[in-house]
Short mmCIF file of C-alpha atoms in Angstrom, two decimals:
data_model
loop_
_atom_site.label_atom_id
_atom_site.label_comp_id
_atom_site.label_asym_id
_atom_site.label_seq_id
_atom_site.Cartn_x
_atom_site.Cartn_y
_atom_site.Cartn_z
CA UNK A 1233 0.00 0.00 0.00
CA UNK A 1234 1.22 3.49 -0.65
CA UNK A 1235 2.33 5.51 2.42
CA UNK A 1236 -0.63 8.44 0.94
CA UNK A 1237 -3.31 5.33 2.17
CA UNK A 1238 -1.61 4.91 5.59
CA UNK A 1239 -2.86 7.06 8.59
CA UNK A 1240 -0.14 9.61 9.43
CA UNK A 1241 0.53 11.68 12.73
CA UNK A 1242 2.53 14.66 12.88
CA UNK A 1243 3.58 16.55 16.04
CA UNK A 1244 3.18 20.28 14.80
CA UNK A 1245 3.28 21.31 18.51
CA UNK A 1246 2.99 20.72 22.03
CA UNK A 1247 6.50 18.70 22.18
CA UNK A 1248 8.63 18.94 25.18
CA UNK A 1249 6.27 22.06 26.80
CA UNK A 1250 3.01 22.33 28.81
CA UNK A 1251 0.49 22.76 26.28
CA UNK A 1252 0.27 24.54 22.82
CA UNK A 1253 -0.82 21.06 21.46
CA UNK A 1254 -1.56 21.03 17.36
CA UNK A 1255 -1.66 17.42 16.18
CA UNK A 1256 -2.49 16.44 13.09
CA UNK A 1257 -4.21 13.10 11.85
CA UNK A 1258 -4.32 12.60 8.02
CA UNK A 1259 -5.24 9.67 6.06
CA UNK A 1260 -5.97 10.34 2.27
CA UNK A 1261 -7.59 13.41 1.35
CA UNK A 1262 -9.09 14.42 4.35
CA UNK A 1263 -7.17 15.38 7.97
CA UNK A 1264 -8.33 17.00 11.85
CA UNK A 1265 -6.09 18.93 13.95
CA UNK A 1266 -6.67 18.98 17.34
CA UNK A 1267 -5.92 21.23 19.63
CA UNK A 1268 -5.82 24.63 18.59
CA UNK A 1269 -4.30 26.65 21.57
CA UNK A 1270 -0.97 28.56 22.23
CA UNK A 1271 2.38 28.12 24.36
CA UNK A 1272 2.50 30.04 27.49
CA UNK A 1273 5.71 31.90 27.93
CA UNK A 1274 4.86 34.78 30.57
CA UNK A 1275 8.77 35.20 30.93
CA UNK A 1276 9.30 36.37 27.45
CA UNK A 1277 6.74 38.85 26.10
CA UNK A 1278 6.43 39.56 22.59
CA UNK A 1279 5.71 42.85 20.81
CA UNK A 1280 1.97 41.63 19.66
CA UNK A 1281 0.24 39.06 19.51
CA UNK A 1282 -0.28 38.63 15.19
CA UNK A 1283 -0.45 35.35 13.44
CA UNK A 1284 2.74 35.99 12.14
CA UNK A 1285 4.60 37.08 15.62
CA UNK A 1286 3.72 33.55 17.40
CA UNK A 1287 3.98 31.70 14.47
CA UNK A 1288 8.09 33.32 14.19
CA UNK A 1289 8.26 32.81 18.25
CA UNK A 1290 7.01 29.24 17.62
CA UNK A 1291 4.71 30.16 20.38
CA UNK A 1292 2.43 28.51 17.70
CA UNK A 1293 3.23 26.02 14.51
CA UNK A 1294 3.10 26.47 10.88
CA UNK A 1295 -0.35 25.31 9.14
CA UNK A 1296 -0.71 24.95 5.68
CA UNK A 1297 -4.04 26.26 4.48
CA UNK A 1298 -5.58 26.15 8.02
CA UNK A 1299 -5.40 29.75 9.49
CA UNK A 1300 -8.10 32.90 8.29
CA UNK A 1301 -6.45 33.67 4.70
CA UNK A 1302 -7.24 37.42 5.97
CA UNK A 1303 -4.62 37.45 8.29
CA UNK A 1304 -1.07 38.61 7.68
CA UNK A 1305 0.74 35.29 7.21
CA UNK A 1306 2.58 33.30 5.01
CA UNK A 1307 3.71 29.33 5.22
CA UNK A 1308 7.04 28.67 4.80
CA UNK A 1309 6.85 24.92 5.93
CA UNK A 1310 7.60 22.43 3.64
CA UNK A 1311 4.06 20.25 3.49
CA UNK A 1312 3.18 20.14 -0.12
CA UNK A 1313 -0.30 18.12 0.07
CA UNK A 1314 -3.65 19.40 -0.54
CA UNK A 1315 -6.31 18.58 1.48
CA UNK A 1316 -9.97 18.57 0.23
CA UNK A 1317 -11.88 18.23 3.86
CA UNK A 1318 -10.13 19.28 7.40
CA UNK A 1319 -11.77 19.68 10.64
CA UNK A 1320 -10.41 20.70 14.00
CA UNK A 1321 -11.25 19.60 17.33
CA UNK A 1322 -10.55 21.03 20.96
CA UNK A 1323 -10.46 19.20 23.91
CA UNK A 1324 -10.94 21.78 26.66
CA UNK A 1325 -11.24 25.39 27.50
CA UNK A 1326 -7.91 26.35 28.61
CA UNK A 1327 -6.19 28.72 26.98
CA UNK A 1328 -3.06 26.43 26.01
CA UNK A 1329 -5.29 24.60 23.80
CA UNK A 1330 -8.31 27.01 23.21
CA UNK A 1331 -6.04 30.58 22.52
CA UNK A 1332 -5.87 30.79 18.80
CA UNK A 1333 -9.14 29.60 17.66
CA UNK A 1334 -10.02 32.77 15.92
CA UNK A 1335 -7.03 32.18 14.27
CA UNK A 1336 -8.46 29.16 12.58
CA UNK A 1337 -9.91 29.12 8.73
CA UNK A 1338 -13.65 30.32 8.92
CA UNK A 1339 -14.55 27.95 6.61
CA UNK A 1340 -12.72 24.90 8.03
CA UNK A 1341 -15.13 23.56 10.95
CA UNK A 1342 -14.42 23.53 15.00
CA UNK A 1343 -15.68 20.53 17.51
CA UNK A 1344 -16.09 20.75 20.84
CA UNK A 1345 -18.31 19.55 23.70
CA UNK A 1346 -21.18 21.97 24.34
CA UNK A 1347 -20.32 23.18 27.53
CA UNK A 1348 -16.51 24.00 26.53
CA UNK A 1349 -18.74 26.04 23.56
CA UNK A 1350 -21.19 27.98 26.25
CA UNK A 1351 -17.75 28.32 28.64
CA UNK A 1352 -15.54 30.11 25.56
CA UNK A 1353 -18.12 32.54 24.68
CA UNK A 1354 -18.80 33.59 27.70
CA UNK A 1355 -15.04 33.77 28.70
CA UNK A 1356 -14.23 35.59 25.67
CA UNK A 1357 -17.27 38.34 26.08
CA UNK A 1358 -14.75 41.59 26.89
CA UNK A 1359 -12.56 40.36 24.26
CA UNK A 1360 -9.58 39.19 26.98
CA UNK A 1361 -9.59 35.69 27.03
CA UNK A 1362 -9.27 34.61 23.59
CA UNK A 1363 -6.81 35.79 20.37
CA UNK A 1364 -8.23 38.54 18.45
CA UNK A 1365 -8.33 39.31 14.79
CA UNK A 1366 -8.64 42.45 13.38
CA UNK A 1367 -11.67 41.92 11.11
CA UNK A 1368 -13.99 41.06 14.20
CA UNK A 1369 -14.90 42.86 17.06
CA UNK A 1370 -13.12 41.97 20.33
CA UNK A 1371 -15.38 39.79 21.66
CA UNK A 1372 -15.76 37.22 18.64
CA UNK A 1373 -15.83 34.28 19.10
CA UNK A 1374 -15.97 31.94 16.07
CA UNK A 1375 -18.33 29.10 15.34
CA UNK A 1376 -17.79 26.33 17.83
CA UNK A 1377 -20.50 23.05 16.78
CA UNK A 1378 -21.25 21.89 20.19
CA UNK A 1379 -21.43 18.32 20.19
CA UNK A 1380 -22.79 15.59 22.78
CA UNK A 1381 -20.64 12.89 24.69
CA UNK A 1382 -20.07 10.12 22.30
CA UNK A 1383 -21.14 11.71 19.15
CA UNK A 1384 -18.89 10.80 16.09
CA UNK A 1385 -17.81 13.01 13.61
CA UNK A 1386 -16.75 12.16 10.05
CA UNK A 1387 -13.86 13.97 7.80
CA UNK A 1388 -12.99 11.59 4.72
CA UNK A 1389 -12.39 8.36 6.08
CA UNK A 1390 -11.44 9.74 9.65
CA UNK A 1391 -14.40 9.09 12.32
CA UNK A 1392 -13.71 10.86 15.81
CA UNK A 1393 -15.84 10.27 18.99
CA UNK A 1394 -15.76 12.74 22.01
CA UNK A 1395 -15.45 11.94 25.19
CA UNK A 1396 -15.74 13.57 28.66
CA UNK A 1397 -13.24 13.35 30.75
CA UNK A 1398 -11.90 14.55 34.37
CA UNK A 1399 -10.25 17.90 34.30
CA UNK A 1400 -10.21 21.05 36.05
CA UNK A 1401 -11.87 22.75 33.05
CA UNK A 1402 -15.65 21.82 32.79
CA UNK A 1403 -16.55 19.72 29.24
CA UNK A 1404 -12.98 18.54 29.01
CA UNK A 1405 -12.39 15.61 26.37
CA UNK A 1406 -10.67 12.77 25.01
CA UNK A 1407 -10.75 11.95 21.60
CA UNK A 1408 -11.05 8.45 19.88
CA UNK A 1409 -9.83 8.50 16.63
CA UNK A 1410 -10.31 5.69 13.90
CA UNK A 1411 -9.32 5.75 10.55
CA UNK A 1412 -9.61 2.51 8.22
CA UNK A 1413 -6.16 1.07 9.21
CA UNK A 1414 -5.47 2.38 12.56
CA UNK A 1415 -7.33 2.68 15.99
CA UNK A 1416 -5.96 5.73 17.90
CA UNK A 1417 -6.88 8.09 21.03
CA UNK A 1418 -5.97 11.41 22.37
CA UNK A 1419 -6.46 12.23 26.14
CA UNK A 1420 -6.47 15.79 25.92
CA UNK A 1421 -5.95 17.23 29.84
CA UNK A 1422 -7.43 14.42 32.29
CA UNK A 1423 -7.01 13.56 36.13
CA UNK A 1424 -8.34 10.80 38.14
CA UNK A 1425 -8.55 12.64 41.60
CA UNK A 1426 -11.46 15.59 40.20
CA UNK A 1427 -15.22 15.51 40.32
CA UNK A 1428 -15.50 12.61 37.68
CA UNK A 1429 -13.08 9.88 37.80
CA UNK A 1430 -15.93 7.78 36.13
CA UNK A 1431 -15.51 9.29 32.63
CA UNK A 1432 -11.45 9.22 32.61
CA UNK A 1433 -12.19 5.32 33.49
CA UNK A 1434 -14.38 5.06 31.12
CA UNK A 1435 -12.18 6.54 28.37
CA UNK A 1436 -9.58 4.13 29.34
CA UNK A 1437 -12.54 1.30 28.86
CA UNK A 1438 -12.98 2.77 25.28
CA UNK A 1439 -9.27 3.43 24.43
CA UNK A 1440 -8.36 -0.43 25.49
CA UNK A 1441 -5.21 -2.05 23.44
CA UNK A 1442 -5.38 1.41 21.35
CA UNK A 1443 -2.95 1.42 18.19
CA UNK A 1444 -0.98 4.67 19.37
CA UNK A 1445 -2.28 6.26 22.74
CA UNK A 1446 -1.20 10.59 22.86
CA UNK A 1447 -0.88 10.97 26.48
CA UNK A 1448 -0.54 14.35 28.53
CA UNK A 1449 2.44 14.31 31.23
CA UNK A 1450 1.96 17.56 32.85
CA UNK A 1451 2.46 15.97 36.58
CA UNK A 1452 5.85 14.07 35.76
CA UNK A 1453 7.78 17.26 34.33
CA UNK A 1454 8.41 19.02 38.01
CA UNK A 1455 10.10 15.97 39.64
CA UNK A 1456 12.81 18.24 41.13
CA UNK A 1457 10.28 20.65 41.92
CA UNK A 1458 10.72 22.10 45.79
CA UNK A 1459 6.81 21.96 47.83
CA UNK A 1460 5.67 25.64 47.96
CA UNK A 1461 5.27 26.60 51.87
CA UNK A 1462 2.63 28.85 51.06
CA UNK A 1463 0.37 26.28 49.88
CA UNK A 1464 -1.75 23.78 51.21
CA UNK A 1465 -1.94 20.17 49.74
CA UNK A 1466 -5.21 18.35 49.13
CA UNK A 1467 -5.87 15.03 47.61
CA UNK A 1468 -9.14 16.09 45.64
CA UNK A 1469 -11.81 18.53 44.58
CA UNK A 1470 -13.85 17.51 47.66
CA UNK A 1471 -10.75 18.07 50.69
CA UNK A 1472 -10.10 21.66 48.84
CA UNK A 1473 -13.81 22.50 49.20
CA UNK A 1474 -13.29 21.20 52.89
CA UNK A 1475 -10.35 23.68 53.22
CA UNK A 1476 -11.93 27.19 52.53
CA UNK A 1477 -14.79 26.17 54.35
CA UNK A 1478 -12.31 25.59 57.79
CA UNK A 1479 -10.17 28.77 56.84
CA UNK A 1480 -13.74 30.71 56.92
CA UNK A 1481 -14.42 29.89 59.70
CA UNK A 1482 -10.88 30.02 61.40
CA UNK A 1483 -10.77 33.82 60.37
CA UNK A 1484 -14.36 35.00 61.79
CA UNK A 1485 -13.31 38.66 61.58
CA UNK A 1486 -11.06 39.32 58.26
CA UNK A 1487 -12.06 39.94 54.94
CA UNK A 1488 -11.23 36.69 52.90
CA UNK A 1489 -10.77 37.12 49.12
CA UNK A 1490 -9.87 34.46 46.50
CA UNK A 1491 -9.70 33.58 42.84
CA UNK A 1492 -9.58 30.75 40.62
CA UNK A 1493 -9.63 29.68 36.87
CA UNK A 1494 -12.27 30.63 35.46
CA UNK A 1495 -13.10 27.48 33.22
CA UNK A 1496 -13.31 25.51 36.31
CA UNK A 1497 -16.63 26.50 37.04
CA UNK A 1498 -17.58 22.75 39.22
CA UNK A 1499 -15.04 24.08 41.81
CA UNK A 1500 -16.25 27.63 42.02
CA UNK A 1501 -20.49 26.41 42.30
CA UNK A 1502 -19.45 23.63 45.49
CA UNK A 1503 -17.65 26.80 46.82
CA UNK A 1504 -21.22 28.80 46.68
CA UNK A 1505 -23.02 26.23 48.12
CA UNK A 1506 -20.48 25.27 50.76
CA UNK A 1507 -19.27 28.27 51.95
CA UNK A 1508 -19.97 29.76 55.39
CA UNK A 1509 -19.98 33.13 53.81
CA UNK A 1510 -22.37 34.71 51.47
CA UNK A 1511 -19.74 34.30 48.08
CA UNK A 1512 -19.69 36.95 45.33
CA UNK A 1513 -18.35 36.57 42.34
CA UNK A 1514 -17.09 38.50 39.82
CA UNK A 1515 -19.63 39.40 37.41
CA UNK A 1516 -18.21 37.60 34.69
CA UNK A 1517 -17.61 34.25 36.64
CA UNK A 1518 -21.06 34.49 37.99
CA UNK A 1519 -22.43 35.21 34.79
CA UNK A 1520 -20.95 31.64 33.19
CA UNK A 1521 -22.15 30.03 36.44
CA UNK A 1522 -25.68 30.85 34.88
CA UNK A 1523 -24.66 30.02 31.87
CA UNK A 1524 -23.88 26.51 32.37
CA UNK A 1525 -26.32 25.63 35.46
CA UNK A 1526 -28.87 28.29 35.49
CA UNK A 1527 -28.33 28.82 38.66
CA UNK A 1528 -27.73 32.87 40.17
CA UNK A 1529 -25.31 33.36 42.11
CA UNK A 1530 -24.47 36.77 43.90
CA UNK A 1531 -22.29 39.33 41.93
CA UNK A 1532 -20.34 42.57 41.83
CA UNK A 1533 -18.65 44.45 39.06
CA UNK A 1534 -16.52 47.66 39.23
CA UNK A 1535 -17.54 49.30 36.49
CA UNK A 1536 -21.44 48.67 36.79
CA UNK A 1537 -21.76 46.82 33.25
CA UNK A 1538 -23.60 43.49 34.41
CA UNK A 1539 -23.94 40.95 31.55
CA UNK A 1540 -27.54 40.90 30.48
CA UNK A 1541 -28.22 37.32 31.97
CA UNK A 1542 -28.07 38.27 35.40
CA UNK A 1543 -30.52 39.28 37.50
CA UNK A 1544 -30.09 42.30 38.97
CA UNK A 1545 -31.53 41.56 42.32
CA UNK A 1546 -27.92 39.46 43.08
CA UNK A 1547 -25.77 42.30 42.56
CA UNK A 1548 -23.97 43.19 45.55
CA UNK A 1549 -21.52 46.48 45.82
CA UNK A 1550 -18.47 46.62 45.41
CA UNK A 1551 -18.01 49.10 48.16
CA UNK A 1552 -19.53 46.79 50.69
CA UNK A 1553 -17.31 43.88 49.90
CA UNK A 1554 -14.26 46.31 50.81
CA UNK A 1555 -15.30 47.02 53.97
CA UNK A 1556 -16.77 43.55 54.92
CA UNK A 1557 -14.91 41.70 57.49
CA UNK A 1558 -17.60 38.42 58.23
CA UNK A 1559 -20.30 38.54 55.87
CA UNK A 1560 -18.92 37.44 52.75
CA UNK A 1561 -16.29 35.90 50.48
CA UNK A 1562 -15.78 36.82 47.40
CA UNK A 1563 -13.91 36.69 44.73
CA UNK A 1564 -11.17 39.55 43.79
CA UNK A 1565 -9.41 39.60 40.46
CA UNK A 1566 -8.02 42.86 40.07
CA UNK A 1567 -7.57 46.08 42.05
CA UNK A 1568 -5.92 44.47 45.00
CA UNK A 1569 -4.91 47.79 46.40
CA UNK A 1570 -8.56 48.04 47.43
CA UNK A 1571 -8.81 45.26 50.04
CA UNK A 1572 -7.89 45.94 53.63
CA UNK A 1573 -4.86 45.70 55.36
CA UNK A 1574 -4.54 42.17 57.24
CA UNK A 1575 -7.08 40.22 55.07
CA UNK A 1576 -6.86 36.55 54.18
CA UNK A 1577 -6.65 35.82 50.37
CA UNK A 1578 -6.91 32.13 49.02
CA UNK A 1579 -5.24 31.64 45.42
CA UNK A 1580 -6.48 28.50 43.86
CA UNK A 1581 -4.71 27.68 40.79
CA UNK A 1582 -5.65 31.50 39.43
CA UNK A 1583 -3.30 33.49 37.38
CA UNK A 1584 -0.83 34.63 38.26
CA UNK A 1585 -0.55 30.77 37.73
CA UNK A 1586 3.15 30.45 39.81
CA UNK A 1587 6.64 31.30 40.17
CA UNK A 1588 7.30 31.06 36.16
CA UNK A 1589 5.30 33.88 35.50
CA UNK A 1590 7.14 36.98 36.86
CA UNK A 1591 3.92 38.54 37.38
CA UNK A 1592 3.23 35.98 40.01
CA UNK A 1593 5.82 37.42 42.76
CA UNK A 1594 4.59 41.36 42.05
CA UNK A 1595 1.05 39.96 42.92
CA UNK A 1596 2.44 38.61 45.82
CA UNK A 1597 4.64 41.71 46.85
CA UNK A 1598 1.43 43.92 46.15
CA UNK A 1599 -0.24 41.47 48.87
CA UNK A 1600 2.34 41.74 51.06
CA UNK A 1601 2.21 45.79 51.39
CA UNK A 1602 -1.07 45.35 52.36
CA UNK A 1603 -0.20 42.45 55.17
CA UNK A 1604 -2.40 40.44 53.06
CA UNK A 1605 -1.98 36.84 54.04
CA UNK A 1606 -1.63 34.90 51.08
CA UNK A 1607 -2.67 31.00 50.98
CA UNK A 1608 -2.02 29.15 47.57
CA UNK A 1609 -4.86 26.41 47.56
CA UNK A 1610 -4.58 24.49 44.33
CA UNK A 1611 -5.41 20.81 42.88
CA UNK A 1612 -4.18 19.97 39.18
CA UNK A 1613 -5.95 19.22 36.72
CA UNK A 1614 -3.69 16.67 35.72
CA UNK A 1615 -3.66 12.79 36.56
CA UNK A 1616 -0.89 12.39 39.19
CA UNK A 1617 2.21 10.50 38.27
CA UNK A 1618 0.59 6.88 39.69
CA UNK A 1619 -2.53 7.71 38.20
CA UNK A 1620 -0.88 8.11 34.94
CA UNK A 1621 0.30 4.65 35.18
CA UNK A 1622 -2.71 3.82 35.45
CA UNK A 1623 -4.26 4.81 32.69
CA UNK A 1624 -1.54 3.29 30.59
CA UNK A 1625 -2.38 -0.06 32.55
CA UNK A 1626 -6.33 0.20 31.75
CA UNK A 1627 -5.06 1.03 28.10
CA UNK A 1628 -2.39 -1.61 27.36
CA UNK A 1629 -1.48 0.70 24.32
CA UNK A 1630 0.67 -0.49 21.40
CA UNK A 1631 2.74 2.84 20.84
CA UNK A 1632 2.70 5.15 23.76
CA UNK A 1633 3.29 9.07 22.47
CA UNK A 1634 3.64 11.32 25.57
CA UNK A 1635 2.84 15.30 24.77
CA UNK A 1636 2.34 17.85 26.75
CA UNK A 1637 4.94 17.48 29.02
CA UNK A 1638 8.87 18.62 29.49
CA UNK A 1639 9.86 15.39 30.61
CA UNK A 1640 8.32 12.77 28.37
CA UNK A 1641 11.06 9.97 28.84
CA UNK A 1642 9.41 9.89 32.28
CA UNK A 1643 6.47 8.20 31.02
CA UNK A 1644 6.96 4.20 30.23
CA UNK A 1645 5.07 2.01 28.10
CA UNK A 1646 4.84 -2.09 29.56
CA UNK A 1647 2.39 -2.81 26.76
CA UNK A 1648 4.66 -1.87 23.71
CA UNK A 1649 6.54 0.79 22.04
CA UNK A 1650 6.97 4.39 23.56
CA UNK A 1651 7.42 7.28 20.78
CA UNK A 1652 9.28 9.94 21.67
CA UNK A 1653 9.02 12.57 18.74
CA UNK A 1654 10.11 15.70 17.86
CA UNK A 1655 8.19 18.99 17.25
CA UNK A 1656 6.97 19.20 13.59
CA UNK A 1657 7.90 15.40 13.11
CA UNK A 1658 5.74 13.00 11.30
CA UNK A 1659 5.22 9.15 11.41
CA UNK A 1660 3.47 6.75 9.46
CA UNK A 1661 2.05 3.73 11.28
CA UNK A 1662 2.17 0.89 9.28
#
């Protein structure tokens, strides 16, 4: 058989980093991408943020015939074939695999769960979540088709079925991937310690003896990694919950402030109905909360432009959550110089995300001035390091390809062969 009737995989991006993962799957005519997000480099900033910057920053990969033909770029890779039907799919929300999707062809189509649909455009609403181009207006958002678990998508001869999976960003997914010579699956970002272990399980059910398994490997790339005194370590979604609820109510007198990442919107409802407090949200954040359970929540904004979806009866002001000391907890994500001197604020896995971003330590120097007790609560989104051995266990995959990840020689295939390729590289599989 000729090699242009065998399924090939090639590693545009997301090699040897955390995230910025574009693979592509091609067999014949027809090939899918998946995802379709950005490296995060906080350290090194760039002058802009144009198709043509990241692509020369290799923040993101060269595409052939797969970004907006309005936008100032040209490919100088060296694929040659022509395509007659692509498709694209994204796993998740986050940004290291959601960023660029405006980037994307308008005419080429995007898949994605329905609530990682309803979470980007309402992320993306002030224009500051998501890549903008300069034929829309800020807040665009392109066409997402929202799909259901399990539905299967055809391109060519390619069928892909989505599949929920544990994450920290609500309507994460896995991808199955068939093509008529090859059986292959994509975990996208999953954990086995979140709010549904029972869909990474049964991924691994569907996934079983897999031709070629793409594995994240966030949790094995930090191994020399020192704990972080300022944080406290929980095992799961439900201890974390546990934990602001006893600092509460060990700090009866203090204003108490957090954050958290905004996609992971399961984390931030248990907080509302768990909390000892009254908790206000940020307009925005409260605003996807209705969004994706129809449930109000109470709210403030600084500027008094409340999205149109909420009712106006939860609004709280901001000026009483400044000088509250017991009534409520809410959430602060920018003009920290506001709160009060000797508060309590709990960061859990917000941005600044950590010590690699050097905005992290000015956030917590502005904290500081204030004698603002800071308390990093976080849980990953990623499977831990025994859990992904796990996975690969339920699996029992033939090749083993770990991504997403700076240490992927960490991550060991019993079953068969471990792949370790480079960025841009592609393989056949015969």
């Amino acid at each position: 058989m000729a090699s242009k009737d065998k399924t090939t995989i090639t590693f545009h991006s997301g090699i040897l980093t955390i995230g910025g993962t574009v693979i592509e799957v091609a067999y014949k005519d027809a090939h899918i991408f998946f995802d379709f997000g950005s490296e995060y480099h906080p350290e090194t900033p760039l002058p802009d943020e144009e198709l043509q910057t990241l692509v020369a920053h290799r923040w993101i990969p060269e595409l052939k015939n797969v970004y907006d033909p309005r936008l100032d770029y040209t490919y100088q890779g060296s694929e040659t074939k022509e395509y007659q039907e692509t498709a694209v799919f994204l796993s998740h929300a986050h940004l290291d695999h959601s960023k660029m999707i405006n980037f994307l062809d308008p005419n080429i189509p995007m898949y994605t769960l329905k609530e990682t649909k309803a979470i980007l455009e309402v992320l993306n609403q002030k224009g500051d979540f998501l890549l903008p181009v300069p034929h829309e207006e800020k807040s665009f958002v392109r066409e997402l088709i929202g799909l259901e678990p399990h539905d299967v998508i055809r391109v060519g001869e390619i069928k892909v079925e989505i599949i929920p999976v544990d994450h920290d960003a609500y309507g994460a997914a896995a991808l199955l991937i068939r093509t008529p010579d090859h059986f292959i699956a994509y975990t996208g970002d999953l954990r086995l310690h979140g709010y549904h272990p029972e869909r990474t399980k049964e991924f691994c059910q569907l996934a079983k003896h897999t031709d070629l398994l793409m594995m994240e490997g966030v949790s094995i790339s930090f191994p020399e990694r020192e704990p972080d005194p300022k944080a406290i370590t929980v095992e799961s979604e439900t201890e974390l919950i546990e934990t602001f609820v006893r600092l509460v109510k060990e700090n009866p007198q203090r204003q108490i402030t957090f954050n958290g990442y905004p996609a992971n919107v399961e984390r931030f409802m248990a907080l509302v109905e768990a909390a000892p407090r009254t908790v206000v949200l940020e307009a925005k954040q409260a605003a996807l909360l209705k969004e994706i359970f129809n449930k109000d929540v109470p709210f403030y904004t600084i500027d008094d432009q409340v999205p149109a979806t909420l009712d106006p009866a939860f609004a709280i002001s901001y000026q009483a959550l400044c000088a509250d000391t017991s009534q409520y907890l809410w959430q602060a994500v920018a003009h920290f110089e506001n709160l009060q001197t000797g508060g309590l604020y709990i960061h859990s896995d917000a941005q600044p995300l950590g010590d690699f971003d050097p905005a992290y330590q000015v956030f917590l120097d502005q904290l500081a001035a204030l004698d603002i007790e800071f308390v990093r609560l976080p849980n990953s989104g990623h499977a831990k390091p025994a859990d992904l051995d796990q996975i690969i266990a339920w699996i029992e995959p033939q090749r083993l390809v770990p991504i997403h990840t700076l240490k992927p020689e960490n991550l060991v295939n019993p079953y068969g062969e471990r792949i370790l390729p480079q960025r841009g590289e592609k393989i056949i599989l015969e």
